[in-house]
mmCIF file with all atom_site columns, N, CA, C and O in Angstrom:
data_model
loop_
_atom_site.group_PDB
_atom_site.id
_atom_site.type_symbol
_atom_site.label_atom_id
_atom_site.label_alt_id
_atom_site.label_comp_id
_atom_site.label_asym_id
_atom_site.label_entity_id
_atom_site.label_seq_id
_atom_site.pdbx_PDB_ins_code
_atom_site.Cartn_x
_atom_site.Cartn_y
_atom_site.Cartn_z
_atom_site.occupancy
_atom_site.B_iso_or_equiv
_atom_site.pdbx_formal_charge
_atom_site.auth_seq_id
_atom_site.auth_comp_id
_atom_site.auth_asym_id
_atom_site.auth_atom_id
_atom_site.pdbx_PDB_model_num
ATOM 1   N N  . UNK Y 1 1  ? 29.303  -21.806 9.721   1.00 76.00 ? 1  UNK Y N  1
ATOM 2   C CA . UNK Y 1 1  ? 28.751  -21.029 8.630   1.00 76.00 ? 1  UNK Y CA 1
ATOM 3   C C  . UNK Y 1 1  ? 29.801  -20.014 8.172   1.00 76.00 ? 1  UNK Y C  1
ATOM 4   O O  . UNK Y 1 1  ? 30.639  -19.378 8.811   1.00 76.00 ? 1  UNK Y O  1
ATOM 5   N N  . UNK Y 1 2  ? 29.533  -20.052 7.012   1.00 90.00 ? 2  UNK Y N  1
ATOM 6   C CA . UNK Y 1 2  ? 30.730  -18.764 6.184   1.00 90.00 ? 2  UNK Y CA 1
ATOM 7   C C  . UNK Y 1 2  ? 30.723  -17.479 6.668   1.00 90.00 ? 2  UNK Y C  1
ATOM 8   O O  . UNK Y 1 2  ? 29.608  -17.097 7.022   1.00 90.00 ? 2  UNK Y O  1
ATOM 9   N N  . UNK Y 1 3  ? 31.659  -16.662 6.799   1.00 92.00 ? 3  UNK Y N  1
ATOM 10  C CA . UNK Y 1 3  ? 31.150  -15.143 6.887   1.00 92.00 ? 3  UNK Y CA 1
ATOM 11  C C  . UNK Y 1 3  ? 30.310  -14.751 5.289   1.00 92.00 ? 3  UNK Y C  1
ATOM 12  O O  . UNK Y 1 3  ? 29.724  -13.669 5.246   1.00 92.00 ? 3  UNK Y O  1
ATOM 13  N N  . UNK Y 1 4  ? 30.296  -15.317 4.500   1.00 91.00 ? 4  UNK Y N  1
ATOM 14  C CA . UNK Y 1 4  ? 30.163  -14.445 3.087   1.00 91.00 ? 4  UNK Y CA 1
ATOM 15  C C  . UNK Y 1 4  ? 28.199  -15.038 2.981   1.00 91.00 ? 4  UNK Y C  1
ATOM 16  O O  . UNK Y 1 4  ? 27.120  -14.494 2.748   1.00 91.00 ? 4  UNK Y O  1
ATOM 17  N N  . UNK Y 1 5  ? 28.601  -16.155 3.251   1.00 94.00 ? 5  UNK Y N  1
ATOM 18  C CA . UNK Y 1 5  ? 26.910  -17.012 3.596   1.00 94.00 ? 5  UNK Y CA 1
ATOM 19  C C  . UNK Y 1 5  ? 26.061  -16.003 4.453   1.00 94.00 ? 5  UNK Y C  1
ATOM 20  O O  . UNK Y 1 5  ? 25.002  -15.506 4.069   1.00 94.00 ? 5  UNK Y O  1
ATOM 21  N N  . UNK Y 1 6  ? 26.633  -15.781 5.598   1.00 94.00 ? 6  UNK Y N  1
ATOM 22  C CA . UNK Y 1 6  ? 25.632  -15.170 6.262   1.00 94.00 ? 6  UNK Y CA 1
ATOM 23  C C  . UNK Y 1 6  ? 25.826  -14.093 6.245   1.00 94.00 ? 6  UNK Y C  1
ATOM 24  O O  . UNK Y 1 6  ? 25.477  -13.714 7.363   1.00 94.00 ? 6  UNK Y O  1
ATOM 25  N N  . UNK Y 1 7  ? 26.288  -12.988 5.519   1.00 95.00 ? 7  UNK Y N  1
ATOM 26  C CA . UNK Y 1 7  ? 26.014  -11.550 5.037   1.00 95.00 ? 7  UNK Y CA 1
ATOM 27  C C  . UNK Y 1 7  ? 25.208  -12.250 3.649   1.00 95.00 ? 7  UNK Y C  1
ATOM 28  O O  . UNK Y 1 7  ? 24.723  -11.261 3.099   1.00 95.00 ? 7  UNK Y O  1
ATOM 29  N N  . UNK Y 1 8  ? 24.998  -12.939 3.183   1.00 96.00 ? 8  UNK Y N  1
ATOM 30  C CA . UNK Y 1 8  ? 24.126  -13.302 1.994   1.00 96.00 ? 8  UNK Y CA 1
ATOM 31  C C  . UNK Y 1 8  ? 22.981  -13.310 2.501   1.00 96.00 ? 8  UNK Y C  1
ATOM 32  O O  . UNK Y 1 8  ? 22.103  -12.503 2.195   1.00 96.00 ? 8  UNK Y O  1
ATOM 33  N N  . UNK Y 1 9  ? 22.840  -14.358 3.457   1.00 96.00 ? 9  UNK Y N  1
ATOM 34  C CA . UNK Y 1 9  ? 21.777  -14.561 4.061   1.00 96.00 ? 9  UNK Y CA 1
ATOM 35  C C  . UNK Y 1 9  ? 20.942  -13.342 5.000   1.00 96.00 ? 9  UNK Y C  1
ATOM 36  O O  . UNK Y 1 9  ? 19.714  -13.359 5.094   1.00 96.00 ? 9  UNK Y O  1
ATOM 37  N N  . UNK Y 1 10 ? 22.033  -12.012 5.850   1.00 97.00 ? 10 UNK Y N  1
ATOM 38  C CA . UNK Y 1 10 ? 21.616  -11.295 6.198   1.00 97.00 ? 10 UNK Y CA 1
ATOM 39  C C  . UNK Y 1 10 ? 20.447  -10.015 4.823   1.00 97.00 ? 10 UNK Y C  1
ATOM 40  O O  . UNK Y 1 10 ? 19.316  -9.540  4.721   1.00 97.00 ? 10 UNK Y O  1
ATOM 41  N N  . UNK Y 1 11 ? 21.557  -10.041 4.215   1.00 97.00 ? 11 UNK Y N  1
ATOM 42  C CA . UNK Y 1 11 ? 21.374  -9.072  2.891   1.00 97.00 ? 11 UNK Y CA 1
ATOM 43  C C  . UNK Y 1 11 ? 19.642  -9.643  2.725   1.00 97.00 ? 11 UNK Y C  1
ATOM 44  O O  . UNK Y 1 11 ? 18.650  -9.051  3.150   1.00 97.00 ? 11 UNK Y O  1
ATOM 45  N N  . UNK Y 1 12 ? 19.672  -10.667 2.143   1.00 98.00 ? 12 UNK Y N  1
ATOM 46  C CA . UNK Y 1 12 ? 18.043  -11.747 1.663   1.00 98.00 ? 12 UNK Y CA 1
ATOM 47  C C  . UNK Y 1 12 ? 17.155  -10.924 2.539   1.00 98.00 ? 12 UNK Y C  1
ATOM 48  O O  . UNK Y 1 12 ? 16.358  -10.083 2.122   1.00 98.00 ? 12 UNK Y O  1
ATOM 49  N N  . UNK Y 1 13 ? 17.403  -11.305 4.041   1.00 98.00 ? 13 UNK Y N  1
ATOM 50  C CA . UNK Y 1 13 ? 16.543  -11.120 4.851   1.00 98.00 ? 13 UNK Y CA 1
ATOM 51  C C  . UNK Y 1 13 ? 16.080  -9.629  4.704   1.00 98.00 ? 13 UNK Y C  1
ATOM 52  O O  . UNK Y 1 13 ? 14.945  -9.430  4.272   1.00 98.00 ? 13 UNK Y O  1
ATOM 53  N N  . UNK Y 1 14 ? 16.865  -8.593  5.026   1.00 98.00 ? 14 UNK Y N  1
ATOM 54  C CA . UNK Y 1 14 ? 16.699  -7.258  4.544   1.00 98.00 ? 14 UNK Y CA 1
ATOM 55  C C  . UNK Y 1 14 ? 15.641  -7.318  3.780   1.00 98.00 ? 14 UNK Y C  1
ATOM 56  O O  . UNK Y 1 14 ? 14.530  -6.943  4.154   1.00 98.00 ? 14 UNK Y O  1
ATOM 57  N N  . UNK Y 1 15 ? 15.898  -7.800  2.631   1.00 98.00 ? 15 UNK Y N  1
ATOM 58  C CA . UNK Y 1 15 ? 15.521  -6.797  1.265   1.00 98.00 ? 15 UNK Y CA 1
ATOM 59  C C  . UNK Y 1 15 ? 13.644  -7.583  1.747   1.00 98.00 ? 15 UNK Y C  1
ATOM 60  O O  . UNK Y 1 15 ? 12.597  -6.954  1.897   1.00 98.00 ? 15 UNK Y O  1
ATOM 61  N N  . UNK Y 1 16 ? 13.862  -8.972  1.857   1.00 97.00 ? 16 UNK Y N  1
ATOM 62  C CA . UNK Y 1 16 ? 12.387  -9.060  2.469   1.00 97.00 ? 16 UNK Y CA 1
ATOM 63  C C  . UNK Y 1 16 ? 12.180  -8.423  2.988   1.00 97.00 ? 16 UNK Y C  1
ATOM 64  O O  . UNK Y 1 16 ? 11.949  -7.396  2.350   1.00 97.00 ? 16 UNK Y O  1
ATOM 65  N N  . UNK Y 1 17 ? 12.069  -8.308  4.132   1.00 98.00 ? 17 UNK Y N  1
ATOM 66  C CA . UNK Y 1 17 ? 12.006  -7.102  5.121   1.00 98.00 ? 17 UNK Y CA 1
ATOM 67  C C  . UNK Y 1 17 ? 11.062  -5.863  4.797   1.00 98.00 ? 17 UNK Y C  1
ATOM 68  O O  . UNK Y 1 17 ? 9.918   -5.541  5.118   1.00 98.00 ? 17 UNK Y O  1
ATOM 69  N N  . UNK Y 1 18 ? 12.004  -5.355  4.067   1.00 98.00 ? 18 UNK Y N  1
ATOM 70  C CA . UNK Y 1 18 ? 11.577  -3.890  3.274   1.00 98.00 ? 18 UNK Y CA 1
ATOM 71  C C  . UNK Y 1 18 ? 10.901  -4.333  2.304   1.00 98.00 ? 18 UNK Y C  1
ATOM 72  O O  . UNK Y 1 18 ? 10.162  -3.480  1.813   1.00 98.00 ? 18 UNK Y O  1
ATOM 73  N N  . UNK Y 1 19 ? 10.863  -5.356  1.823   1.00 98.00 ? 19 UNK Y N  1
ATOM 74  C CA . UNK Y 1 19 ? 9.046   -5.471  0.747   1.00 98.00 ? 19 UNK Y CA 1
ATOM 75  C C  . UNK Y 1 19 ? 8.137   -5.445  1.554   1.00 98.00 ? 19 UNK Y C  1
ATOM 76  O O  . UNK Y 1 19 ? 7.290   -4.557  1.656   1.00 98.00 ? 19 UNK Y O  1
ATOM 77  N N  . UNK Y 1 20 ? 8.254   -6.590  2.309   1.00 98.00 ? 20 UNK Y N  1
ATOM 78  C CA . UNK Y 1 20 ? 7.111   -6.839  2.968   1.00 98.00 ? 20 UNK Y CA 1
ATOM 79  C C  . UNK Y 1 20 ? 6.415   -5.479  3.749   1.00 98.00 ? 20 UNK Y C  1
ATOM 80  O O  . UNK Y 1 20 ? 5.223   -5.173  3.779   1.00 98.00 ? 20 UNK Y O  1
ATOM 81  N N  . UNK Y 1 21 ? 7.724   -4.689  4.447   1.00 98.00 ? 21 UNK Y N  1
ATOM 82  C CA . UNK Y 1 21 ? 6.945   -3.574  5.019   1.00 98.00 ? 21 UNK Y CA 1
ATOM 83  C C  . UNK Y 1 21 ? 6.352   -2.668  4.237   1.00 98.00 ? 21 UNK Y C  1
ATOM 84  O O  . UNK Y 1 21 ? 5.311   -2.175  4.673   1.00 98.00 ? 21 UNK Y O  1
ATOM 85  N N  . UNK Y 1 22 ? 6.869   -2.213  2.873   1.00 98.00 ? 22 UNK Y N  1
ATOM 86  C CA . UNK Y 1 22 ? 6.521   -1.287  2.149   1.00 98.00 ? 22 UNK Y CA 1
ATOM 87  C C  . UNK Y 1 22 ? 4.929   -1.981  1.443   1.00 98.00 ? 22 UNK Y C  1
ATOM 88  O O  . UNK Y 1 22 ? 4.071   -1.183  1.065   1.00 98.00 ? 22 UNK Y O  1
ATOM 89  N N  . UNK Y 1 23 ? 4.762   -3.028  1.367   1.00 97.00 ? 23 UNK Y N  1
ATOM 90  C CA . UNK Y 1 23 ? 3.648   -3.902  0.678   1.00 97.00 ? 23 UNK Y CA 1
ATOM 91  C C  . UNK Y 1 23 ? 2.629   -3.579  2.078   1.00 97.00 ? 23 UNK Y C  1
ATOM 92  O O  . UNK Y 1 23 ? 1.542   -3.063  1.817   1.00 97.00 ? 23 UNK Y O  1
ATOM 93  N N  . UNK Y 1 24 ? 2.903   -3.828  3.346   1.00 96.00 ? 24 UNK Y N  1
ATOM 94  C CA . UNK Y 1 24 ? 1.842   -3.579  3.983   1.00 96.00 ? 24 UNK Y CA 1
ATOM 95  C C  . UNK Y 1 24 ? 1.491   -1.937  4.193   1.00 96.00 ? 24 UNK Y C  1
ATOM 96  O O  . UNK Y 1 24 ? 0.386   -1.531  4.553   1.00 96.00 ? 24 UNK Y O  1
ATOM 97  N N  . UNK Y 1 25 ? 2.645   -1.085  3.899   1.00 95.00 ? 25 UNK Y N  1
ATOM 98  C CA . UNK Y 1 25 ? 1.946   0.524   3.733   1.00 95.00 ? 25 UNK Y CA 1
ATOM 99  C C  . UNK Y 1 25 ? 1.273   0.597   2.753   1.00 95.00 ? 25 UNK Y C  1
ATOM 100 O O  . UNK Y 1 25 ? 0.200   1.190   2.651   1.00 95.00 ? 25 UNK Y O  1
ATOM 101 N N  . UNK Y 1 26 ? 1.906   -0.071  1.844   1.00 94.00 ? 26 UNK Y N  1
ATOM 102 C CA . UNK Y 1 26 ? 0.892   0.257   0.517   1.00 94.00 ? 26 UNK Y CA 1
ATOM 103 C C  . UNK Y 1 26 ? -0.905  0.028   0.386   1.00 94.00 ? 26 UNK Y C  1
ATOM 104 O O  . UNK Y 1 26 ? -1.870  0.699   0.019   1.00 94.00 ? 26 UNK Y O  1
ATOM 105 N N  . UNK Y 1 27 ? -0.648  -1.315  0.918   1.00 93.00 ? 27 UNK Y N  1
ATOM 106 C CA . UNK Y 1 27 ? -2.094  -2.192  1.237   1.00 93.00 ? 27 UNK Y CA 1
ATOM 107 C C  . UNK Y 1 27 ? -3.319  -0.985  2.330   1.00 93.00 ? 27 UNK Y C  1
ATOM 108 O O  . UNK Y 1 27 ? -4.541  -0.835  2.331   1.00 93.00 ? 27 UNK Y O  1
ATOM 109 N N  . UNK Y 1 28 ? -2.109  -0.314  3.177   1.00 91.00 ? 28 UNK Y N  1
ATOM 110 C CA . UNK Y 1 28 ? -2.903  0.093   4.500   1.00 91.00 ? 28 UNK Y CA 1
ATOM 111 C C  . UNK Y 1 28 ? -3.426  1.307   3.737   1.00 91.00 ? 28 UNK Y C  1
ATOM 112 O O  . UNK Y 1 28 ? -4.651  1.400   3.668   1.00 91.00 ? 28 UNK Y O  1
ATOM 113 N N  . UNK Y 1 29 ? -2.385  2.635   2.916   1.00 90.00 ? 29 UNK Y N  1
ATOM 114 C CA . UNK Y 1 29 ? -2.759  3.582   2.212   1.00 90.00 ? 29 UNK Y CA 1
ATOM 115 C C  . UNK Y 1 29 ? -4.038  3.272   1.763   1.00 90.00 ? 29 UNK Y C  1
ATOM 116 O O  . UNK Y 1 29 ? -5.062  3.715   2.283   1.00 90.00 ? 29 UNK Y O  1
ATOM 117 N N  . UNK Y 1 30 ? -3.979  2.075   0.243   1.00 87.00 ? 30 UNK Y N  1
ATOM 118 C CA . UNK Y 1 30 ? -5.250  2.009   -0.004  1.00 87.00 ? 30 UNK Y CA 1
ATOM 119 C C  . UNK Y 1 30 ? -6.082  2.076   0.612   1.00 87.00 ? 30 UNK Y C  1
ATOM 120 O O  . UNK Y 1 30 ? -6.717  3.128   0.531   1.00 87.00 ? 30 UNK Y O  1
ATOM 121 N N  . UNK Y 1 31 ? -6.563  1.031   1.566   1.00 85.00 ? 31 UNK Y N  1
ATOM 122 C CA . UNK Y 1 31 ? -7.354  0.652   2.248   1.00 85.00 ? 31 UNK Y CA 1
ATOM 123 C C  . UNK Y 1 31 ? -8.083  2.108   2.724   1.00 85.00 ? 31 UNK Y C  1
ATOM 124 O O  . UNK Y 1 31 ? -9.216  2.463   2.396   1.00 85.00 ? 31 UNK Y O  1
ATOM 125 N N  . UNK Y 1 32 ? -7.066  2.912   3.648   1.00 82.00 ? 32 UNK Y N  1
ATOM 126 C CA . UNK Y 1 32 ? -7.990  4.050   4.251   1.00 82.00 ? 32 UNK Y CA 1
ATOM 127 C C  . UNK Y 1 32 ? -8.385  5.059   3.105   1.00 82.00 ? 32 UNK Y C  1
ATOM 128 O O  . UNK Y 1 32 ? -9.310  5.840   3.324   1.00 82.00 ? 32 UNK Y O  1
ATOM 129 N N  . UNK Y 1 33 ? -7.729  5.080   1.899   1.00 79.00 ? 33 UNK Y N  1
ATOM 130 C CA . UNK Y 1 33 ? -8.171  6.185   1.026   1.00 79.00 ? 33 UNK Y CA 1
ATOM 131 C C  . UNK Y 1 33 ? -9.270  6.605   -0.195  1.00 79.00 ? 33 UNK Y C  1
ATOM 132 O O  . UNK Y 1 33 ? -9.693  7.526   -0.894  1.00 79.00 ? 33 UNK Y O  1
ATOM 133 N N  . UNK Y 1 34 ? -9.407  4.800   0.214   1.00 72.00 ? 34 UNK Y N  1
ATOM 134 C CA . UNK Y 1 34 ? -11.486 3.960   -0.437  1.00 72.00 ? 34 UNK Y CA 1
ATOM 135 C C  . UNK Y 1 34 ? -12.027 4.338   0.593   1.00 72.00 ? 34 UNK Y C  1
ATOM 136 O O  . UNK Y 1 34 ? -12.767 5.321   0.549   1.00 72.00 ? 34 UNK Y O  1
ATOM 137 N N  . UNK Y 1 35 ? -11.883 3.907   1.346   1.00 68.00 ? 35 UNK Y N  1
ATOM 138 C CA . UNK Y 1 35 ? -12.805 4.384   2.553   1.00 68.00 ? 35 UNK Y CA 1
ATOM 139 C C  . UNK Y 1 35 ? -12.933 6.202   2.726   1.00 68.00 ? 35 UNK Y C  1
ATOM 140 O O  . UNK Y 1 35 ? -14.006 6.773   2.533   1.00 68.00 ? 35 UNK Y O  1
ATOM 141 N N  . UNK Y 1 36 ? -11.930 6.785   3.031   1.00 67.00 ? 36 UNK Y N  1
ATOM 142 C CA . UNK Y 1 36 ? -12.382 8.293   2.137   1.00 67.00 ? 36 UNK Y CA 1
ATOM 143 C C  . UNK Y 1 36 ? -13.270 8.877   1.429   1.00 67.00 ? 36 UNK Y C  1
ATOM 144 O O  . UNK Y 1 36 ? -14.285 9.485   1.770   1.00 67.00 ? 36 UNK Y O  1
ATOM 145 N N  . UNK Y 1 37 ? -12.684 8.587   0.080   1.00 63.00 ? 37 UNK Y N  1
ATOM 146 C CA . UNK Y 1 37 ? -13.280 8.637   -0.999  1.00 63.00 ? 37 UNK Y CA 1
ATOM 147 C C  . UNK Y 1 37 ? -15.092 8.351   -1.227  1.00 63.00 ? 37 UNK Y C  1
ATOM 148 O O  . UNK Y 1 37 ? -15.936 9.016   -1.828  1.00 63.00 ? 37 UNK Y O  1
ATOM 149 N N  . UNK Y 1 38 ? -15.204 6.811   -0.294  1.00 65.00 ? 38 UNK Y N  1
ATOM 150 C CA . UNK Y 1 38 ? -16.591 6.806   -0.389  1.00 65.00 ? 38 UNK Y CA 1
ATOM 151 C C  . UNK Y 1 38 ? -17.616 7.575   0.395   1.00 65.00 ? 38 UNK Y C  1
ATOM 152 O O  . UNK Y 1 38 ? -18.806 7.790   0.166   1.00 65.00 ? 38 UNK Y O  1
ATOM 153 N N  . UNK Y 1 39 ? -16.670 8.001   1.580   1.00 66.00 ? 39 UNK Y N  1
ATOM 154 C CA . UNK Y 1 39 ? -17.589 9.425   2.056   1.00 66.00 ? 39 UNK Y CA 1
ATOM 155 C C  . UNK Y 1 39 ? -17.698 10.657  1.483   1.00 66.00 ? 39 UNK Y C  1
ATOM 156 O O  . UNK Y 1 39 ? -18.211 11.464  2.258   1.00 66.00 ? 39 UNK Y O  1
ATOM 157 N N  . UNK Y 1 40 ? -17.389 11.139  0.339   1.00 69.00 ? 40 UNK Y N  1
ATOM 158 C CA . UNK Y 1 40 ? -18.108 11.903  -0.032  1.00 69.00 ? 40 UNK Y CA 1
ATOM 159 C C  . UNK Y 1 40 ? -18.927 11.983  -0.877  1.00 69.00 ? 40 UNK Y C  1
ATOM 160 O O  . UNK Y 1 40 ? -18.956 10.887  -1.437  1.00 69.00 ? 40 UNK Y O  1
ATOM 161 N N  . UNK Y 1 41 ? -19.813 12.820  -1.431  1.00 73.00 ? 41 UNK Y N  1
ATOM 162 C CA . UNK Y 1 41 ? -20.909 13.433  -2.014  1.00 73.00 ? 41 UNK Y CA 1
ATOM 163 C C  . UNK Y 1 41 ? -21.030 13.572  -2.585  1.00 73.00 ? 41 UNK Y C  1
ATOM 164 O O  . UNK Y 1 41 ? -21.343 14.749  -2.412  1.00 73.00 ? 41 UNK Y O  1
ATOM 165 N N  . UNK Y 1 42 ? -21.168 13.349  -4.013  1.00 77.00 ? 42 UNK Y N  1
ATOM 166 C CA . UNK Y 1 42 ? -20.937 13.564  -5.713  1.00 77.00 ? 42 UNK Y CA 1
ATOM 167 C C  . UNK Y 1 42 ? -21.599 15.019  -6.054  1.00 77.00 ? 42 UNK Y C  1
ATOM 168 O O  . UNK Y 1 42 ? -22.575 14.940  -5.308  1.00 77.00 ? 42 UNK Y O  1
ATOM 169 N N  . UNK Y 1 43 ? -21.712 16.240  -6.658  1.00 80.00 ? 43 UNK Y N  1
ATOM 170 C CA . UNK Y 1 43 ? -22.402 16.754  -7.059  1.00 80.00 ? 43 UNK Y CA 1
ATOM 171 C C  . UNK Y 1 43 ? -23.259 16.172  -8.279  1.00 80.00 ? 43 UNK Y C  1
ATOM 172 O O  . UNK Y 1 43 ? -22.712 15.760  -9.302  1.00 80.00 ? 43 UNK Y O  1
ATOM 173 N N  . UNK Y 1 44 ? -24.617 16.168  -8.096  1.00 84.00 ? 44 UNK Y N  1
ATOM 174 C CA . UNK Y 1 44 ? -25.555 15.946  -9.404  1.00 84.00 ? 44 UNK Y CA 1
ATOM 175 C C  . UNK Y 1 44 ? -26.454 16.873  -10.188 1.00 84.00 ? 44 UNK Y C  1
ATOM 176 O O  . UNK Y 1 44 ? -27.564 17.160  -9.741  1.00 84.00 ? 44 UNK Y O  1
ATOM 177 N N  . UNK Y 1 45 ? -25.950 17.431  -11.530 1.00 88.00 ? 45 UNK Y N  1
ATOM 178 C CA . UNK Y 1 45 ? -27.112 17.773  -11.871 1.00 88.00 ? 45 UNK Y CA 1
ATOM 179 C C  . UNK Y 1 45 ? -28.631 17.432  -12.328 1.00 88.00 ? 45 UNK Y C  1
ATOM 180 O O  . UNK Y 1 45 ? -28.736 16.374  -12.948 1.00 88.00 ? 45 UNK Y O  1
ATOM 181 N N  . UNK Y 1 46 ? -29.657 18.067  -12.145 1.00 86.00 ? 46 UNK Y N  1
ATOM 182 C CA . UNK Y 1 46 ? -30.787 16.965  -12.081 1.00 86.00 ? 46 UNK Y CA 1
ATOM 183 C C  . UNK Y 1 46 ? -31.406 17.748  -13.168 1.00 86.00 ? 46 UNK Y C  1
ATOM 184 O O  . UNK Y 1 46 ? -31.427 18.945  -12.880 1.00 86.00 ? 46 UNK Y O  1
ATOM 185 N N  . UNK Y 1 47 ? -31.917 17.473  -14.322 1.00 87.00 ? 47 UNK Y N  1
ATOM 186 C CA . UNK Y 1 47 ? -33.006 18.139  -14.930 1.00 87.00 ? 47 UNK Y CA 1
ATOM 187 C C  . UNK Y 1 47 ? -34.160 17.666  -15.066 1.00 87.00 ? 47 UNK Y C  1
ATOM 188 O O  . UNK Y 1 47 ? -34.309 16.447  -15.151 1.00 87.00 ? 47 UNK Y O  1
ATOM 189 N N  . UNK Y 1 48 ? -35.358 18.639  -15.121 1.00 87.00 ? 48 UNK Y N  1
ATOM 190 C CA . UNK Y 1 48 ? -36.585 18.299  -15.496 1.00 87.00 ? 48 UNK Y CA 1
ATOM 191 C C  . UNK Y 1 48 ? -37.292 18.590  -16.133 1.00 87.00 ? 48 UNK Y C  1
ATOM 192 O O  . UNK Y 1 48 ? -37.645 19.767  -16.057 1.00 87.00 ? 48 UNK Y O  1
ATOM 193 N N  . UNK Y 1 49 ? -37.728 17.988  -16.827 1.00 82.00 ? 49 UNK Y N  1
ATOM 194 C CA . UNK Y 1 49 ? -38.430 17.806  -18.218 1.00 82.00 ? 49 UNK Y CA 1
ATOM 195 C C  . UNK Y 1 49 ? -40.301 18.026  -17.618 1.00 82.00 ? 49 UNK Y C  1
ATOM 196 O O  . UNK Y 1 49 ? -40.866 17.160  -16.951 1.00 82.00 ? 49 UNK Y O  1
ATOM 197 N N  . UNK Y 1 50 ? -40.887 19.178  -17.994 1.00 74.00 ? 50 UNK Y N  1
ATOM 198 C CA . UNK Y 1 50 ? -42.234 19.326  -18.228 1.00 74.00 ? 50 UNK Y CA 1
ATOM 199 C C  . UNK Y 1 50 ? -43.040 19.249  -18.871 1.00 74.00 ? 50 UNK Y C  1
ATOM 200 O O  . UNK Y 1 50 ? -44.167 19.564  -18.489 1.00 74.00 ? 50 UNK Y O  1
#
């Protein structure tokens, strides 16, 4: 194998690498910050009509 091939091939691998990891923080962020979000409490105002 070439030296220039497999710094090509190293480089590739990298940059996957770092998608893939940054794609699963991203995924995980969401994930816990719906889940958050749906615990809390909306304020409502209620009126009533007599």
């Amino acid at each position: 194998m070439n030296h220039f091939l497999a710094t090509y091939i190293d480089l590739i691998q990298s940059v996957g690498f770092i998608f893939l990891m940054s794609l699963v923080v991203f995924i995980t962020r969401k994930l816990f910050l719906v889940t958050r979000q749906e615990n809390f409490i909306e304020a409502v105002k209620i009126k009533v009509d007599e």
